[in-house]
Every structure is written in structure tokens, then in C-alpha cells.
Amino acid sequence: MATNRYQTILLFGAPGAGKGTQGKILGSIPGFYHLSCGEVFRTLDTTSDLGRVFMEYSSRGELVPDDVTVKMWQQNMHAQTVLSRFKPHSDVLVLDGIPRNVSQAKLLEKHLDVLLIVHLICSDKERMIQRLRRRALKENRADDAREEVIRRRWEVYERETFPVLAHYPKSIIRDVDAVGSPGRVLQHILEQVVPVQESHFNNPVTGEPETPEKR
Ligand code: ADP
């Protein structure tokens, strides 16, 4: 039933489009909960079995196998819910980095009610590759330290991830230009996501009096 699924907004876009940066900001707004699949993978202990699997694939720029990914995602969502960090009845879930191929989108269908997809678009591929290289130096990311791996990540995006868009109705997809200052990109994302969040949740944090019917 739709009510058992997480009300979700997907942040979608190529590597380097800024999903993580924007997702983190969105996640700091009451009523939004952000979860980055790549972030969850990176917090794993690299000596654990799952951590080793992640390193094996990500260091080549490949996707981690779907069953492992979805299982880990589910466990993480469960943990965040139990800890009350994510409150499914009052927060919209902002996912970045998952689903990353059509098979993951299908596996997640029973868990997600996808309300909106924000598609961050950057037509300048070389500019995004530059961003990734700079970030790799700053954040010590093994996957983006080598140009060859970055290019592989792009190939995987074009071949496996981009087709995910076609899996969802066009009416819920919003294209947002990923080029510009983070503040400007954020402004454009907010224009899309705020009305969706407001229409699905009542927002007690705004201090608005409850309508008599709800009392
Ligand atoms: P970026 O946001 O820079 O594109 P991520 O941090 O999302 O990259 O992902 C880094 C790596 O983690 C990926 O290259 C992949 O190996 C692994 N990964 C992250 N999310 C998924 C996923 N949904 N399915 C499979 N692998 C994933």
C-alpha cells in the first residue's frame, strides 16, 4: 500500500553534478531527510566483508551488485528510522545515488513512493570531470583520484544509470541546471521540492495553527 512506502524525492544526475552537496543542504531543512548511498558505503569499515566488496567495485568505478546494495540500503533506512533520525510520517526522503540502474529501481518499488525526480543537468562533461578531480584531492576519494576511473564512472552512468529516468513517469521529472553557484542551484531545486514537501506533510515547525478539522 502506498502509505507504507517512503515518500521520496530522487536527486538524479551524473557523477560530479552536485547531488551530494545539494542533498546535504536539503537534509538540513526540517521535513527533509537526505540519504546518500555512496556516503553509506564510504562509512563502512573497509576491513568488513561488505566494506571489501564496496572497495573492490568502487575503486574500478563499477557499481556494487544490486542485491548487496539494496540490502545495505534497507538496513540503513531501518536503522535511521529506529533511531528517529528519519521520521517517515513527517519527513520526505531525499535519496541520492540510488536507484542507480533499472534493476535497483524495480527492487525499490515496493519501498518508495517517488513523488519527484530532480535531474541535475550539466552539459559540460569536462567541467564535471574537473570537479571530481578537485574533490578527490580534497576528500581523499580513491575512486576519483584517477582520471581513468572517473571516465569509467561516467560510462557506467550513461549506460546503466541514465536509463533509470525512463522507468518513471515524465510528469514527475524536473530538469535543473547544475551549472552555477551552489546557492543558485539550491534555489532552483527548492522551487521544485518545497511545494511537493508541503503538499504531502503538514509542517508543525512553521508554527501555523492547525485547522479545526485536524484538531
Ligand atoms: P557520486 O555521487 O560521486 O556519483 P557516489 O558517492 O554516489 O558517487 O558513489 C561512489 C561509488 O559507490 C560508486 O561508484 C559505486 O561503486 C558505489 N555505489 C554508490 N551507490 C551505489 C548504488 N546505488 N549501486 C551500486 N553501487 C553504488
XYZ file of N, CA and C and ligand atoms in Angstrom:
672
model
N 0.832 -1.196 0.000
C 0.000 0.000 0.000
C 0.871 1.251 0.000
N 0.389 2.269 -0.703
C 1.199 3.483 -0.865
C 1.640 4.075 0.475
N 0.789 3.966 1.500
C 1.126 4.608 2.770
C 2.300 3.940 3.482
N 2.608 2.689 3.112
C 3.737 2.022 3.751
C 5.062 2.337 3.072
N 4.964 3.044 1.972
C 6.203 3.350 1.264
C 6.717 4.730 1.674
N 8.028 4.895 1.590
C 8.605 6.194 1.936
C 8.254 7.208 0.851
N 7.777 8.372 1.277
C 7.515 9.467 0.337
C 8.873 10.033 -0.063
N 9.196 9.925 -1.351
C 10.590 10.119 -1.753
C 10.797 11.117 -2.895
N 11.898 11.848 -2.779
C 12.383 12.678 -3.895
C 13.748 12.118 -4.279
N 13.950 11.876 -5.569
C 15.253 11.376 -6.012
C 16.084 12.537 -6.562
N 17.339 12.600 -6.108
C 18.285 13.533 -6.723
C 19.047 12.717 -7.749
N 18.960 13.150 -8.976
C 19.481 12.344 -10.070
C 20.475 13.181 -10.878
N 21.522 12.542 -11.364
C 22.464 13.284 -12.206
C 23.782 12.545 -12.307
N 24.613 12.997 -13.237
C 25.896 12.341 -13.494
C 26.858 12.561 -12.322
N 27.929 11.754 -12.270
C 28.942 11.994 -11.239
C 29.454 13.435 -11.357
N 29.515 14.114 -10.240
C 30.041 15.478 -10.248
C 28.974 16.544 -10.435
N 27.712 16.148 -10.591
C 26.643 17.132 -10.831
C 26.286 17.914 -9.575
N 26.691 17.390 -8.419
C 26.434 18.129 -7.176
C 25.301 17.556 -6.344
N 24.961 16.300 -6.580
C 23.866 15.667 -5.824
C 24.164 15.651 -4.326
N 25.392 15.304 -4.002
C 25.773 15.190 -2.590
C 25.717 16.545 -1.893
N 26.289 17.568 -2.541
C 26.312 18.915 -1.967
C 24.894 19.406 -1.720
N 24.061 19.285 -2.723
C 22.690 19.784 -2.610
C 21.876 18.919 -1.644
N 22.105 17.611 -1.696
C 21.372 16.698 -0.820
C 21.632 17.008 0.643
N 22.897 17.288 0.955
C 23.259 17.604 2.344
C 22.525 18.851 2.812
N 22.461 19.859 1.961
C 21.775 21.099 2.351
C 20.283 20.824 2.557
N 19.694 20.102 1.610
C 18.264 19.789 1.738
C 18.001 19.039 3.041
N 18.897 18.114 3.350
C 18.733 17.290 4.551
C 18.798 18.087 5.843
N 19.335 19.295 5.766
C 19.416 20.110 6.986
C 18.120 20.899 7.216
N 17.189 20.818 6.271
C 15.912 21.540 6.415
C 14.904 20.616 7.103
N 14.260 21.098 8.177
C 13.259 20.244 8.826
C 12.218 19.779 7.809
N 11.864 18.487 7.899
C 10.881 17.948 6.955
C 11.526 17.231 5.775
N 12.862 17.332 5.678
C 13.586 16.612 4.621
C 14.624 15.709 5.292
N 14.741 14.484 4.806
C 15.808 13.614 5.296
C 16.620 13.133 4.092
N 17.929 13.404 4.139
C 18.782 13.052 2.994
C 19.600 11.799 3.277
N 19.605 10.896 2.297
C 20.474 9.733 2.412
C 21.215 9.514 1.089
N 22.547 9.529 1.186
C 23.375 9.285 0.005
C 23.896 7.858 0.081
N 23.628 7.101 -0.961
C 24.039 5.698 -0.955
C 25.571 5.574 -0.927
N 26.238 6.429 -1.696
C 27.706 6.408 -1.724
C 28.290 6.721 -0.354
N 27.687 7.674 0.343
C 28.121 8.048 1.693
C 28.017 6.857 2.638
N 26.873 6.149 2.559
C 26.667 4.992 3.433
C 27.766 3.960 3.158
N 28.045 3.731 1.867
C 29.117 2.782 1.524
C 30.463 3.236 2.086
N 30.725 4.546 1.981
C 32.039 5.029 2.428
C 32.219 4.975 3.939
N 31.107 4.912 4.693
C 31.273 4.836 6.150
C 31.534 3.397 6.622
N 31.429 2.435 5.700
C 31.660 1.041 6.100
C 33.119 0.832 6.486
N 33.320 -0.046 7.429
C 34.675 -0.444 7.798
C 35.266 -1.197 6.594
N 36.404 -0.706 6.098
C 36.954 -1.293 4.865
C 37.516 -2.704 5.088
N 37.582 -3.123 6.372
C 38.066 -4.490 6.599
C 36.888 -5.461 6.770
N 35.649 -4.930 6.794
C 34.483 -5.829 6.894
C 34.210 -6.434 5.512
N 33.416 -7.505 5.470
C 33.128 -8.153 4.193
C 32.489 -7.167 3.217
N 31.477 -6.453 3.708
C 30.765 -5.521 2.842
C 31.678 -4.366 2.413
N 32.489 -3.901 3.346
C 33.443 -2.828 3.054
C 34.419 -3.247 1.958
N 34.821 -4.499 1.998
C 35.753 -5.009 0.981
C 35.084 -5.087 -0.387
N 33.830 -5.530 -0.386
C 33.080 -5.604 -1.655
C 32.963 -4.196 -2.245
N 32.627 -3.237 -1.388
C 32.500 -1.856 -1.861
C 33.807 -1.370 -2.481
N 34.914 -1.582 -1.782
C 36.212 -1.113 -2.284
C 36.558 -1.761 -3.614
N 36.245 -3.047 -3.706
C 36.584 -3.796 -4.915
C 35.906 -3.166 -6.151
N 34.624 -2.828 -6.015
C 33.891 -2.279 -7.160
C 34.149 -0.792 -7.354
N 34.081 -0.026 -6.241
C 34.157 1.433 -6.401
C 35.536 1.866 -6.889
N 36.577 1.124 -6.520
C 37.911 1.532 -6.958
C 38.076 1.357 -8.468
N 37.190 0.553 -9.069
C 37.229 0.396 -10.531
C 36.209 1.301 -11.216
N 35.400 2.006 -10.417
C 34.358 2.859 -10.994
C 33.108 2.084 -11.352
N 32.993 0.859 -10.824
C 31.841 -0.005 -11.132
C 30.791 0.092 -10.030
N 29.586 -0.337 -10.358
C 28.532 -0.384 -9.348
C 28.673 -1.631 -8.495
N 28.364 -1.476 -7.225
C 28.318 -2.623 -6.316
C 27.090 -3.456 -6.731
N 27.148 -4.807 -6.654
C 25.999 -5.614 -7.097
C 24.687 -5.193 -6.410
N 23.607 -5.309 -7.185
C 22.304 -4.788 -6.748
C 21.800 -5.392 -5.438
N 21.918 -6.720 -5.301
C 21.363 -7.350 -4.091
C 22.041 -6.804 -2.838
N 23.366 -6.697 -2.902
C 24.136 -6.181 -1.757
C 23.742 -4.734 -1.481
N 23.635 -3.945 -2.544
C 23.335 -2.517 -2.402
C 21.965 -2.303 -1.773
N 20.959 -2.992 -2.311
C 19.594 -2.768 -1.830
C 19.450 -3.256 -0.388
N 20.110 -4.366 -0.078
C 20.040 -4.890 1.281
C 20.679 -3.894 2.269
N 21.836 -3.385 1.872
C 22.506 -2.436 2.754
C 21.662 -1.170 2.919
N 21.057 -0.727 1.829
C 20.206 0.467 1.872
C 19.032 0.254 2.837
N 18.422 -0.937 2.722
C 17.258 -1.251 3.561
C 17.643 -1.257 5.027
N 18.780 -1.897 5.318
C 19.230 -1.960 6.711
C 19.500 -0.569 7.251
N 20.104 0.267 6.411
C 20.414 1.618 6.845
C 19.154 2.436 7.088
N 18.189 2.312 6.191
C 16.921 3.035 6.361
C 16.240 2.602 7.655
N 16.281 1.292 7.903
C 15.664 0.765 9.110
C 16.341 1.365 10.349
N 17.664 1.363 10.326
C 18.414 1.905 11.469
C 18.091 3.388 11.672
N 18.065 4.156 10.605
C 17.789 5.599 10.726
C 16.382 5.839 11.275
N 15.454 4.932 10.911
C 14.068 5.076 11.364
C 13.971 4.725 12.853
N 14.616 3.622 13.236
C 14.593 3.205 14.643
C 15.204 4.299 15.525
N 16.256 4.918 15.030
C 16.923 5.979 15.811
C 16.167 7.313 15.747
N 15.052 7.308 15.006
C 14.232 8.521 14.834
C 14.960 9.663 14.150
N 16.009 9.338 13.408
C 16.659 10.388 12.615
C 15.782 10.674 11.414
N 15.240 9.596 10.864
C 14.294 9.728 9.756
C 12.917 9.358 10.282
N 11.953 10.266 10.084
C 10.581 10.005 10.544
C 9.685 9.927 9.317
N 9.389 8.705 8.875
C 8.662 8.539 7.611
C 7.332 9.278 7.558
N 6.720 9.537 8.723
C 5.418 10.207 8.679
C 5.518 11.722 8.646
N 6.717 12.241 8.875
C 6.814 13.702 8.801
C 7.936 14.193 7.879
N 8.778 13.271 7.405
C 9.885 13.700 6.533
C 9.747 13.125 5.135
N 10.083 13.950 4.168
C 10.221 13.417 2.821
C 11.664 12.901 2.709
N 11.805 11.725 2.106
C 13.128 11.121 1.968
C 13.775 11.637 0.685
N 14.983 12.196 0.808
C 15.722 12.660 -0.373
C 16.851 11.669 -0.618
N 16.730 10.911 -1.692
C 17.745 9.884 -1.964
C 18.701 10.362 -3.034
N 19.986 10.113 -2.808
C 20.949 10.382 -3.884
C 21.847 9.168 -4.060
N 22.051 8.800 -5.305
C 22.918 7.655 -5.610
C 22.193 6.327 -5.665
N 20.915 6.321 -5.469
C 20.135 5.092 -5.544
C 18.702 5.456 -5.921
N 18.009 4.782 -6.817
C 18.475 3.663 -7.632
C 19.445 4.116 -8.729
N 20.391 3.243 -9.007
C 21.442 3.595 -9.954
C 21.386 2.775 -11.235
N 20.438 1.878 -11.298
C 20.151 1.181 -12.557
C 18.688 0.734 -12.494
N 18.190 0.245 -13.626
C 16.761 -0.074 -13.694
C 16.411 -1.218 -12.740
N 17.322 -2.152 -12.596
C 17.019 -3.269 -11.709
C 16.871 -2.792 -10.260
N 17.697 -1.843 -9.828
C 17.531 -1.286 -8.470
C 16.203 -0.529 -8.358
N 15.838 0.178 -9.416
C 14.568 0.924 -9.385
C 13.414 -0.055 -9.173
N 13.498 -1.210 -9.818
C 12.430 -2.209 -9.661
C 12.432 -2.794 -8.256
N 13.627 -3.096 -7.749
C 13.716 -3.659 -6.396
C 13.207 -2.680 -5.338
N 13.319 -1.398 -5.627
C 12.920 -0.388 -4.631
C 11.453 0.006 -4.727
N 10.798 -0.474 -5.773
C 9.405 -0.060 -6.000
C 8.504 -0.268 -4.793
N 8.695 -1.405 -4.128
C 7.801 -1.666 -3.002
C 8.128 -0.818 -1.764
N 9.270 -0.157 -1.796
C 9.661 0.656 -0.635
C 9.443 2.155 -0.848
N 9.443 2.565 -2.108
C 9.440 4.008 -2.388
C 8.196 4.470 -3.119
N 7.669 5.585 -2.669
C 6.657 6.279 -3.444
C 7.381 7.515 -3.988
N 7.811 7.435 -5.245
C 8.624 8.516 -5.802
C 7.716 9.667 -6.245
N 7.819 10.778 -5.514
C 6.955 11.932 -5.777
C 7.549 12.830 -6.847
N 8.893 12.906 -6.856
C 9.571 13.853 -7.743
C 11.003 13.387 -7.999
N 11.475 13.674 -9.215
C 12.886 13.405 -9.521
C 13.520 14.720 -9.956
N 14.539 15.135 -9.218
C 15.267 16.341 -9.604
C 16.473 15.883 -10.409
N 16.441 16.229 -11.682
C 17.506 15.794 -12.583
C 18.489 16.943 -12.770
N 19.652 16.823 -12.139
C 20.673 17.867 -12.251
C 21.425 17.684 -13.563
N 21.329 18.687 -14.398
C 21.891 18.556 -15.738
C 23.116 19.444 -15.916
N 24.172 18.841 -16.412
C 25.351 19.626 -16.765
C 25.787 19.174 -18.140
N 25.692 20.065 -19.084
C 26.001 19.666 -20.456
C 27.505 19.578 -20.684
N 28.263 20.203 -19.789
C 29.705 20.244 -19.975
C 30.398 19.127 -19.177
N 30.603 18.010 -19.868
C 31.166 16.827 -19.217
C 32.567 17.092 -18.656
N 33.384 17.811 -19.431
C 34.767 18.056 -18.991
C 34.788 18.864 -17.689
N 33.828 19.787 -17.560
C 33.737 20.604 -16.361
C 33.418 19.738 -15.131
N 32.559 18.766 -15.342
C 32.203 17.869 -14.233
C 33.393 16.992 -13.863
N 34.141 16.568 -14.863
C 35.302 15.719 -14.583
C 36.334 16.526 -13.767
N 36.480 17.812 -14.109
C 37.350 18.712 -13.333
C 36.910 18.779 -11.872
N 35.592 18.930 -11.678
C 35.032 18.993 -10.322
C 35.392 17.746 -9.534
N 35.253 16.605 -10.183
C 35.525 15.339 -9.497
C 36.983 15.222 -9.098
N 37.864 15.692 -9.983
C 39.306 15.583 -9.684
C 39.663 16.479 -8.505
N 39.089 17.666 -8.485
C 39.357 18.585 -7.372
C 38.841 17.993 -6.062
N 37.646 17.417 -6.126
C 37.044 16.840 -4.931
C 37.866 15.649 -4.413
N 38.379 14.863 -5.355
C 39.149 13.682 -4.960
C 40.354 14.090 -4.112
N 40.983 15.193 -4.511
C 42.163 15.645 -3.778
C 41.770 16.102 -2.374
N 40.630 16.793 -2.300
C 40.176 17.341 -1.025
C 39.644 16.264 -0.078
N 38.905 15.314 -0.644
C 38.187 14.362 0.213
C 38.823 12.986 0.262
N 39.976 12.865 -0.388
C 40.692 11.609 -0.329
C 39.850 10.446 -0.856
N 39.221 10.658 -2.003
C 38.393 9.601 -2.580
C 39.168 8.814 -3.612
N 39.332 7.530 -3.305
C 40.144 6.679 -4.178
C 39.542 6.583 -5.575
N 38.193 6.591 -5.668
C 37.585 6.350 -6.970
C 37.798 7.492 -7.958
N 37.948 8.718 -7.436
C 38.060 9.841 -8.362
C 39.484 10.362 -8.501
N 40.427 9.662 -7.886
C 41.796 10.144 -7.936
C 42.409 9.879 -9.311
N 41.913 8.861 -9.984
C 42.472 8.528 -11.301
C 41.473 8.865 -12.398
N 41.944 9.598 -13.363
C 41.093 10.037 -14.471
C 40.390 8.849 -15.140
N 41.136 7.777 -15.246
C 40.612 6.567 -15.901
C 39.363 6.038 -15.165
N 39.406 6.112 -13.825
C 38.269 5.623 -13.030
C 37.090 6.594 -13.146
N 37.403 7.902 -13.165
C 36.329 8.894 -13.333
C 35.609 8.635 -14.658
N 36.394 8.415 -15.713
C 35.779 8.204 -17.033
C 34.942 6.927 -17.045
N 35.424 5.939 -16.336
C 34.662 4.690 -16.227
C 33.329 4.953 -15.512
N 33.390 5.767 -14.451
C 32.170 6.100 -13.711
C 31.160 6.801 -14.617
N 31.666 7.625 -15.512
C 30.787 8.306 -16.462
C 30.148 7.333 -17.449
N 30.974 6.399 -17.915
C 30.447 5.389 -18.856
C 29.318 4.602 -18.199
N 29.578 4.202 -16.938
C 28.576 3.427 -16.195
C 27.307 4.265 -16.012
N 27.492 5.561 -15.760
C 26.321 6.439 -15.608
C 25.508 6.450 -16.908
N 26.202 6.673 -18.006
C 25.475 6.795 -19.280
C 24.788 5.479 -19.664
N 25.460 4.381 -19.407
C 24.922 3.087 -19.836
C 23.873 2.535 -18.873
N 24.123 2.643 -17.566
C 23.241 1.970 -16.600
C 22.317 2.901 -15.823
N 22.824 4.094 -15.482
C 22.028 4.953 -14.598
C 21.052 5.842 -15.371
N 21.522 6.439 -16.459
C 20.646 7.352 -17.193
C 19.303 6.696 -17.578
N 19.304 5.426 -18.027
C 18.017 4.795 -18.385
C 17.015 4.697 -17.228
N 17.465 4.911 -16.000
C 16.540 4.871 -14.851
C 15.438 5.925 -15.024
N 15.794 7.060 -15.633
C 14.812 8.142 -15.817
C 13.585 7.662 -16.585
N 13.830 6.831 -17.589
C 12.731 6.356 -18.435
C 11.805 5.398 -17.686
N 12.270 4.932 -16.533
C 11.475 3.998 -15.734
C 10.333 4.730 -14.998
N 10.473 6.042 -14.854
C 9.482 6.837 -14.107
C 8.669 7.720 -15.048
N 7.458 8.096 -14.617
C 6.660 8.964 -15.492
C 7.343 10.317 -15.714
N 7.271 10.797 -16.932
C 7.887 12.092 -17.286
C 7.353 13.219 -16.422
N 6.088 13.096 -16.017
C 5.428 14.182 -15.287
C 6.072 14.467 -13.928
N 6.858 13.537 -13.391
C 7.466 13.800 -12.069
C 8.939 14.202 -12.191
N 9.441 14.322 -13.423
C 10.865 14.655 -13.600
C 11.026 16.158 -13.838
N 11.930 16.774 -13.054
C 12.216 18.205 -13.231
C 13.689 18.369 -13.554
N 13.974 19.004 -14.680
C 15.367 19.277 -15.043
C 15.834 20.550 -14.348
N 16.984 20.468 -13.702
C 17.561 21.644 -13.035
C 19.000 21.794 -13.527
N 19.352 23.013 -13.926
C 20.702 23.275 -14.419
C 21.694 23.174 -13.256
N 22.659 22.276 -13.407
C 23.618 22.047 -12.320
C 24.790 23.025 -12.369
N 24.820 23.865 -13.394
C 25.917 24.822 -13.504
C 25.495 26.127 -12.843
N 26.387 26.644 -12.017
C 26.060 27.885 -11.294
C 26.547 27.739 -9.874
N 26.410 28.790 -9.098
C 26.884 28.728 -7.711
C 25.980 27.763 -6.944
N 26.519 27.128 -5.896
C 25.691 26.195 -5.123
C 24.392 26.842 -4.644
N 24.458 28.104 -4.268
C 23.264 28.810 -3.801
C 22.210 28.917 -4.894
N 22.671 29.221 -6.107
C 21.744 29.361 -7.240
C 21.106 28.020 -7.581
N 21.935 26.974 -7.624
C 21.395 25.639 -7.939
C 20.385 25.250 -6.858
N 20.742 25.544 -5.594
C 19.836 25.226 -4.484
C 18.491 25.934 -4.660
N 18.573 27.206 -5.045
C 17.336 27.980 -5.237
C 16.415 27.275 -6.241
N 17.013 26.813 -7.334
C 16.202 26.145 -8.363
C 15.651 24.808 -7.874
N 16.435 24.121 -7.073
C 15.948 22.837 -6.538
C 14.792 23.095 -5.563
N 14.974 24.101 -4.701
C 13.922 24.396 -3.710
C 12.599 24.745 -4.382
N 12.694 25.475 -5.496
C 11.457 25.834 -6.213
C 10.660 24.585 -6.584
N 11.379 23.492 -6.832
C 10.706 22.256 -7.216
C 10.271 21.424 -6.009
N 11.149 21.318 -5.014
C 10.873 20.342 -3.951
C 9.981 20.870 -2.817
N 10.049 22.172 -2.555
C 9.268 22.701 -1.427
C 7.762 22.476 -1.617
N 7.199 22.810 -2.784
C 5.757 22.569 -2.948
C 5.382 21.097 -2.774
N 6.259 20.201 -3.195
C 5.977 18.766 -3.069
C 5.976 18.372 -1.593
N 6.983 18.836 -0.864
C 7.057 18.511 0.566
C 5.836 19.074 1.297
N 5.489 20.315 0.977
C 4.347 20.957 1.657
C 3.028 20.249 1.376
N 2.898 19.752 0.153
C 1.612 19.142 -0.179
C 1.467 17.732 0.399
N 2.561 17.140 0.862
C 2.461 15.790 1.415
C 2.537 15.710 2.933
N 3.037 16.759 3.540
C 3.182 16.711 5.005
C 2.670 18.004 5.594
N 2.066 17.927 6.783
C 1.798 19.204 7.423
C 3.060 19.557 8.190
N 3.334 20.812 8.292
C 4.629 21.249 8.812
C 4.470 22.012 10.111
N 4.364 21.286 11.247
C 4.144 21.954 12.522
C 5.251 22.947 12.848
N 6.442 22.726 12.270
C 7.579 23.579 12.610
C 7.354 25.023 12.143
N 6.462 25.215 11.177
C 6.209 26.577 10.701
C 5.396 27.367 11.724
N 4.824 26.646 12.711
C 4.077 27.333 13.749
C 2.674 27.730 13.333
N 2.275 27.289 12.160
C 0.916 27.620 11.716
C -0.108 26.915 12.586
N -1.195 27.608 12.943
C -2.206 26.921 13.754
C -2.830 25.788 12.957
N -3.171 24.717 13.659
C -3.810 23.598 12.966
C -5.219 24.000 12.568
N -5.658 23.459 11.454
C -7.025 23.768 11.035
C -7.984 23.010 11.953
N -9.193 23.529 12.191
C -10.121 22.896 13.133
C -10.350 21.420 12.813
N -10.414 21.070 11.503
C -10.696 19.675 11.137
C -9.631 18.733 11.686
N -8.399 19.251 11.782
C -7.312 18.361 12.204
C -7.247 18.198 13.719
N -7.854 19.091 14.446
C -7.786 19.024 15.909
C -8.533 17.826 16.475
P 28.963 10.175 -6.951
O 27.907 10.853 -6.138
O 30.232 10.926 -6.973
O 28.489 9.771 -8.295
P 28.748 8.044 -5.064
O 29.360 8.577 -3.852
O 27.256 8.073 -5.148
O 29.337 8.804 -6.295
O 29.199 6.527 -5.302
C 30.536 6.108 -5.214
C 30.619 4.617 -5.552
O 29.804 3.864 -4.625
C 30.048 4.223 -6.910
O 30.975 4.389 -7.952
C 29.680 2.758 -6.683
O 30.792 1.914 -6.740
C 29.164 2.755 -5.266
N 27.708 2.972 -5.226
C 27.051 4.046 -4.688
N 25.731 3.921 -4.817
C 25.513 2.742 -5.466
C 24.369 2.043 -5.913
N 23.121 2.509 -5.733
N 24.540 0.857 -6.540
C 25.744 0.341 -6.725
N 26.875 0.956 -6.363
C 26.782 2.137 -5.725
